[in-house]
Short mmCIF file of C-alpha atoms and ligand atoms in Angstrom, two decimals:
data_model
loop_
_atom_site.label_atom_id
_atom_site.label_comp_id
_atom_site.label_asym_id
_atom_site.label_seq_id
_atom_site.Cartn_x
_atom_site.Cartn_y
_atom_site.Cartn_z
CA UNK D 26 -2.56 41.43 -104.44
CA UNK D 27 -0.25 39.96 -101.97
CA UNK D 28 -0.72 40.53 -98.21
CA UNK D 29 1.31 42.67 -96.10
CA UNK D 30 3.65 40.44 -94.18
CA UNK D 31 3.63 41.34 -90.30
CA UNK D 32 7.20 41.17 -89.07
CA UNK D 33 7.16 39.66 -85.49
CA UNK D 34 10.96 39.77 -85.21
CA UNK D 35 11.04 43.43 -85.71
CA UNK D 36 8.05 44.09 -83.24
CA UNK D 37 9.80 41.86 -80.77
CA UNK D 38 12.79 43.74 -81.21
CA UNK D 39 11.38 47.04 -80.64
CA UNK D 40 9.66 45.64 -77.44
CA UNK D 41 12.93 44.47 -76.23
CA UNK D 42 14.48 47.65 -76.60
CA UNK D 43 11.84 49.39 -74.40
CA UNK D 44 12.21 46.64 -72.09
CA UNK D 45 15.95 47.14 -71.79
CA UNK D 46 15.46 50.63 -70.75
CA UNK D 47 12.84 49.43 -68.19
CA UNK D 48 15.31 46.90 -66.73
CA UNK D 49 18.11 49.45 -66.43
CA UNK D 50 15.69 51.74 -64.45
CA UNK D 51 14.82 49.00 -62.24
CA UNK D 52 18.43 48.04 -61.73
CA UNK D 53 19.21 51.89 -60.80
CA UNK D 54 16.19 51.51 -58.25
CA UNK D 55 18.13 48.51 -56.67
CA UNK D 56 16.05 45.60 -58.37
CA UNK D 57 17.53 43.42 -60.91
CA UNK D 58 14.59 41.28 -62.54
CA UNK D 59 15.13 37.75 -62.17
CA UNK D 60 13.64 34.77 -64.20
CA UNK D 61 13.99 30.84 -63.30
CA UNK D 62 13.46 28.55 -66.19
CA UNK D 63 12.89 25.04 -64.92
CA UNK D 64 13.20 22.25 -67.63
CA UNK D 65 12.47 18.82 -66.75
CA UNK D 66 13.68 16.10 -69.08
CA UNK D 67 15.30 16.19 -72.58
CA UNK D 68 12.68 17.15 -74.97
CA UNK D 69 14.55 18.52 -77.77
CA UNK D 70 11.96 21.25 -78.80
CA UNK D 71 11.71 22.28 -74.97
CA UNK D 72 15.61 22.47 -74.88
CA UNK D 73 15.58 25.11 -77.96
CA UNK D 74 12.80 27.04 -76.49
CA UNK D 75 14.57 27.17 -72.95
CA UNK D 76 17.84 28.18 -74.42
CA UNK D 77 16.03 30.99 -76.39
CA UNK D 78 14.34 32.30 -73.29
CA UNK D 79 17.91 32.48 -71.67
CA UNK D 80 19.43 34.33 -74.58
CA UNK D 81 16.36 36.64 -74.63
CA UNK D 82 16.94 37.49 -70.69
CA UNK D 83 20.72 38.22 -71.41
CA UNK D 84 19.85 40.62 -74.40
CA UNK D 85 17.72 42.86 -72.00
CA UNK D 86 19.52 42.53 -68.81
CA UNK D 87 17.39 40.17 -66.88
CA UNK D 88 19.16 37.65 -64.59
CA UNK D 89 18.06 34.11 -65.49
CA UNK D 90 18.55 30.90 -63.60
CA UNK D 91 18.58 28.02 -65.68
CA UNK D 92 17.40 24.72 -63.91
CA UNK D 93 17.43 21.57 -65.81
CA UNK D 94 16.43 18.33 -63.98
CA UNK D 95 16.23 14.67 -64.82
CA UNK D 96 13.04 13.31 -66.15
CA UNK D 97 13.11 10.86 -63.26
CA UNK D 98 12.68 13.72 -60.49
CA UNK D 99 9.98 12.96 -58.14
CA UNK D 100 6.99 15.31 -57.91
CA UNK D 101 7.72 16.15 -54.38
CA UNK D 102 11.39 17.32 -55.17
CA UNK D 103 9.93 19.47 -58.01
CA UNK D 104 7.36 21.10 -55.70
CA UNK D 105 10.09 21.52 -53.08
CA UNK D 106 12.24 23.31 -55.64
CA UNK D 107 9.22 25.81 -56.66
CA UNK D 108 8.67 26.33 -53.02
CA UNK D 109 12.44 27.67 -52.62
CA UNK D 110 12.09 29.76 -55.77
CA UNK D 111 8.77 31.20 -54.59
CA UNK D 112 10.68 32.44 -51.57
CA UNK D 113 13.76 33.56 -53.26
CA UNK D 114 13.94 37.43 -53.43
CA UNK D 115 16.33 37.36 -56.51
CA UNK D 116 13.70 35.54 -58.52
CA UNK D 117 10.73 37.48 -60.00
CA UNK D 118 9.34 34.93 -62.53
CA UNK D 119 9.22 31.26 -62.56
CA UNK D 120 8.72 29.30 -65.73
CA UNK D 121 8.21 25.48 -65.94
CA UNK D 122 8.48 24.38 -69.27
CA UNK D 123 5.59 22.23 -70.63
CA UNK D 124 4.85 19.67 -71.26
CA UNK D 125 6.30 17.79 -68.31
CA UNK D 126 7.40 14.21 -68.47
CA UNK D 127 4.88 11.32 -67.55
CA UNK D 128 4.62 10.89 -63.88
CA UNK D 129 4.51 14.54 -62.93
CA UNK D 130 1.37 16.38 -62.71
CA UNK D 131 1.19 19.63 -64.68
CA UNK D 132 -1.78 21.11 -62.66
CA UNK D 133 -0.31 20.51 -59.40
CA UNK D 134 3.15 21.77 -60.33
CA UNK D 135 1.69 24.90 -62.05
CA UNK D 136 -0.56 25.50 -59.02
CA UNK D 137 2.58 25.50 -56.75
CA UNK D 138 4.16 28.47 -58.44
CA UNK D 139 3.16 31.65 -56.33
CA UNK D 140 0.88 33.64 -58.35
CA UNK D 141 2.94 36.79 -57.67
CA UNK D 142 5.84 35.08 -59.75
CA UNK D 143 3.47 33.26 -62.46
CA UNK D 144 4.96 35.01 -65.48
CA UNK D 145 3.66 32.28 -67.75
CA UNK D 146 0.19 33.15 -66.71
CA UNK D 147 -1.18 29.65 -66.29
CA UNK D 148 -1.80 29.54 -62.71
CA UNK D 149 -5.48 29.29 -62.08
CA UNK D 150 -5.30 32.58 -60.24
CA UNK D 151 -4.06 34.57 -63.23
CA UNK D 152 -6.57 32.68 -65.73
CA UNK D 153 -9.31 33.67 -63.00
CA UNK D 154 -8.00 37.40 -62.99
CA UNK D 155 -8.06 37.47 -66.96
CA UNK D 156 -11.76 35.96 -67.10
CA UNK D 157 -12.63 38.66 -64.56
CA UNK D 158 -11.01 41.39 -66.45
CA UNK D 159 -8.73 42.20 -63.26
CA UNK D 160 -5.03 43.16 -63.48
CA UNK D 161 -2.79 40.11 -63.45
CA UNK D 162 -0.16 37.97 -65.63
CA UNK D 163 -1.49 37.57 -69.17
CA UNK D 164 -0.22 34.27 -70.93
CA UNK D 165 2.67 35.25 -73.30
CA UNK D 166 1.30 33.83 -76.63
CA UNK D 167 -2.09 35.46 -76.39
CA UNK D 168 -0.43 38.83 -75.11
CA UNK D 169 1.86 38.52 -78.11
CA UNK D 170 -0.98 38.12 -80.37
CA UNK D 171 -2.57 41.48 -79.44
CA UNK D 172 0.67 43.20 -79.20
CA UNK D 173 1.24 42.12 -82.96
CA UNK D 174 -2.29 43.39 -83.85
CA UNK D 175 -1.69 46.63 -82.16
CA UNK D 176 1.74 47.05 -83.66
CA UNK D 177 0.49 46.30 -87.25
CA UNK D 178 -2.18 49.04 -86.59
CA UNK D 179 -5.03 46.41 -87.06
CA UNK D 180 -8.42 47.56 -85.49
CA UNK D 181 -9.31 45.06 -82.88
CA UNK D 182 -12.41 47.02 -81.29
CA UNK D 183 -15.61 46.07 -83.04
CA UNK D 184 -14.06 43.44 -85.35
CA UNK D 185 -15.26 40.07 -85.95
CA UNK D 186 -12.37 37.60 -84.88
CA UNK D 187 -12.33 33.87 -85.43
CA UNK D 188 -9.99 31.82 -83.46
CA UNK D 189 -9.39 28.29 -84.70
CA UNK D 190 -8.32 26.29 -81.64
CA UNK D 191 -9.55 26.44 -77.96
CA UNK D 192 -6.46 25.42 -76.05
CA UNK D 193 -5.77 26.57 -72.44
CA UNK D 194 -2.37 28.24 -73.44
CA UNK D 195 -3.68 30.06 -76.58
CA UNK D 196 -7.26 29.97 -77.84
CA UNK D 197 -9.24 30.00 -74.52
CA UNK D 198 -7.23 33.10 -73.06
CA UNK D 199 -7.02 34.78 -76.24
CA UNK D 200 -10.73 34.74 -76.73
CA UNK D 201 -11.10 36.61 -73.12
CA UNK D 202 -8.51 39.10 -73.99
CA UNK D 203 -10.19 39.96 -77.43
CA UNK D 204 -13.67 40.28 -76.18
CA UNK D 205 -12.90 41.84 -72.75
CA UNK D 206 -13.84 45.65 -72.19
CA UNK D 207 -10.22 46.84 -72.24
CA UNK D 208 -7.75 48.34 -74.81
CA UNK D 209 -6.88 45.37 -77.12
CA UNK D 210 -10.30 44.12 -76.49
CA UNK D 211 -13.98 44.80 -77.39
CA UNK D 212 -13.89 42.42 -80.36
CA UNK D 213 -16.71 40.05 -81.27
CA UNK D 214 -15.24 36.53 -80.77
CA UNK D 215 -16.16 33.12 -82.26
CA UNK D 216 -13.90 30.26 -81.14
CA UNK D 217 -13.73 27.23 -83.35
CA UNK D 218 -12.53 23.88 -82.64
CA UNK D 219 -12.63 20.22 -83.49
CA UNK D 220 -16.40 19.75 -82.97
CA UNK D 221 -17.21 23.14 -84.78
CA UNK D 222 -19.66 22.62 -87.99
CA UNK D 223 -18.60 24.22 -91.30
CA UNK D 224 -15.25 25.74 -89.99
CA UNK D 225 -14.62 27.15 -93.48
CA UNK D 226 -17.99 29.15 -93.47
CA UNK D 227 -17.15 30.34 -89.86
CA UNK D 228 -13.70 31.58 -90.82
CA UNK D 229 -14.82 33.23 -93.89
CA UNK D 230 -16.78 35.83 -91.69
CA UNK D 231 -13.66 37.03 -89.73
CA UNK D 232 -12.15 40.34 -90.24
CA UNK D 233 -9.07 38.90 -88.08
CA UNK D 234 -8.29 35.13 -88.31
CA UNK D 235 -6.17 33.47 -85.47
CA UNK D 236 -5.03 30.06 -86.33
CA UNK D 237 -4.11 28.18 -83.16
CA UNK D 238 -4.95 24.49 -83.79
CA UNK D 239 -1.59 22.87 -83.89
CA UNK D 240 -2.02 21.46 -87.42
CA UNK D 241 -0.43 22.44 -90.57
CA UNK D 242 -2.90 23.50 -93.48
CA UNK D 243 -5.98 24.31 -91.06
CA UNK D 244 -6.47 27.44 -92.74
CA UNK D 245 -6.36 27.71 -96.52
CA UNK D 246 -7.17 30.30 -98.89
CA UNK D 247 -10.81 29.35 -99.74
CA UNK D 248 -11.61 29.96 -96.11
CA UNK D 249 -10.32 33.60 -95.82
CA UNK D 250 -12.30 36.73 -96.56
CA UNK D 251 -10.54 39.10 -99.00
CA UNK D 252 -8.43 41.55 -97.18
CA UNK D 253 -8.77 39.72 -93.84
CA UNK D 254 -5.95 39.87 -91.28
CA UNK D 255 -4.50 36.32 -90.68
CA UNK D 256 -2.30 35.53 -87.61
CA UNK D 257 -0.84 32.11 -87.39
CA UNK D 258 0.04 30.85 -83.95
CA UNK D 259 1.14 27.34 -85.10
CA UNK D 260 4.10 25.98 -84.68
CA UNK D 261 4.64 22.44 -86.51
CA UNK D 262 7.89 20.59 -87.20
CA UNK D 263 7.39 18.89 -90.63
CA UNK D 264 10.07 16.37 -92.05
CA UNK D 265 12.51 18.11 -94.32
CA UNK D 266 15.35 16.04 -95.79
CA UNK D 267 16.76 19.15 -97.85
CA UNK D 268 17.50 20.60 -94.12
CA UNK D 269 20.55 19.83 -91.98
CA UNK D 270 18.38 19.52 -89.08
CA UNK D 271 15.88 17.18 -90.89
CA UNK D 272 12.79 19.33 -90.56
CA UNK D 273 11.31 22.74 -91.09
CA UNK D 274 8.97 24.89 -89.01
CA UNK D 275 5.56 25.61 -90.47
CA UNK D 276 2.42 27.18 -89.08
CA UNK D 277 -1.38 26.25 -89.17
CA UNK D 278 -1.96 28.55 -92.10
CA UNK D 279 -1.38 27.38 -95.71
CA UNK D 280 0.81 30.80 -96.10
CA UNK D 281 1.48 30.73 -99.98
CA UNK D 282 -2.13 30.75 -100.82
CA UNK D 283 -3.39 32.57 -97.97
CA UNK D 284 -0.99 35.53 -98.40
CA UNK D 285 -2.85 36.09 -101.98
CA UNK D 286 -6.10 36.64 -100.39
CA UNK D 287 -5.18 38.29 -96.93
CA UNK D 288 -4.65 41.91 -96.30
CA UNK D 289 -2.04 41.12 -93.91
CA UNK D 290 -0.49 37.88 -92.45
CA UNK D 291 2.09 36.83 -89.92
CA UNK D 292 4.71 34.24 -91.15
CA UNK D 293 6.05 31.17 -89.40
CA UNK D 294 8.91 31.51 -88.45
CA UNK D 295 9.26 35.15 -87.55
CA UNK D 296 5.80 35.85 -86.59
CA UNK D 297 4.16 35.17 -83.25
CA UNK D 298 7.07 33.19 -81.83
CA UNK D 299 9.18 36.13 -81.22
CA UNK D 300 6.37 38.08 -79.53
CA UNK D 301 5.67 35.08 -77.33
CA UNK D 302 9.26 35.47 -75.89
CA UNK D 303 9.16 39.12 -75.55
CA UNK D 304 6.11 38.94 -73.51
CA UNK D 305 7.64 36.64 -71.11
CA UNK D 306 10.47 39.39 -70.40
CA UNK D 307 7.51 41.98 -70.04
CA UNK D 308 5.97 39.69 -67.33
CA UNK D 309 9.02 39.38 -65.52
CA UNK D 310 9.72 43.13 -65.60
CA UNK D 311 6.12 43.78 -64.34
CA UNK D 312 6.78 41.16 -61.69
CA UNK D 313 9.99 42.65 -60.54
CA UNK D 314 8.38 46.19 -60.42
CA UNK D 315 5.46 44.85 -58.30
CA UNK D 316 8.03 43.17 -55.97
CA UNK D 317 9.89 46.53 -55.75
CA UNK D 318 6.47 48.51 -54.92
CA UNK D 319 5.88 46.07 -52.23
CA UNK D 320 9.40 46.96 -50.77
CA UNK D 321 8.62 50.53 -51.12
N1 GUN N 403 5.55 24.85 -73.81
C1 GUN N 403 5.34 25.46 -74.97
N2 GUN N 403 4.93 26.63 -74.76
C2 GUN N 403 5.19 27.13 -73.36
C3 GUN N 403 4.91 28.31 -72.79
O1 GUN N 403 4.58 29.41 -73.16
N3 GUN N 403 5.25 28.04 -71.48
C4 GUN N 403 5.81 26.82 -70.86
N4 GUN N 403 5.98 26.89 -69.65
N5 GUN N 403 5.99 25.70 -71.58
C5 GUN N 403 5.66 25.85 -72.84
#
């Protein structure tokens, strides 16, 4: 039987509706949530991500400030700009699009963002709070995966989850979210990576498989238990001469074969991506609300 397809676009659209109401309420209280998006350089994928984030802000009524900088900008100048944004009362969230061009140190730049405005959830303070199971900004993609599972009525608590990929942006924080003692957590989590022995055998144990390796074809049908839920976080560009833009997007999961074995599966595009973007808006709204309660 073919798997249920989890519609990330529809889930994200519902979240945006709710956020639009939250933003209206905040504006009535005198606070318009504001997000600064900083893009250094001209990486085509980054330009399209950043433009999408700006469109999303507009949809829900968040003020967005688009800051595009030359790839030649010095680290000192970039740090100075972040300092200004940290102090700007109209800005509640600061996102510096990664990767940064060579010559700029991502650790230093991310650490310069005020933890109060770290809507990406990449600051060491945010990661520390997540690991300690304290309130704080949760990175958008892992948070989006949890929201997706919840919206699709997938039982997380007590489930065996296998994550393929241990990145700092997805695999590692997602593992923490899934095993922590909190709503959306309490799962038993295995994190697989490039040094894992017998990946297929590990993935076959999973009730929920999360593919976040950054490589097409990482998860194939023979690796998936009948009826398992498969969430594909991968976004890979593969050449496709039949498309006007010359490429198409594929995930890390071999969708066509896995959908015949899985119970539910998220597609690429239209799966986790829209939720990642929605969770950025979510974090910006939370940050604006926090700023408001500090003023009260
Ligand atoms: N590059 C790819 N994904 C992301 C993201 O979620 N945030 C930032 N800042 N850069 C990215």
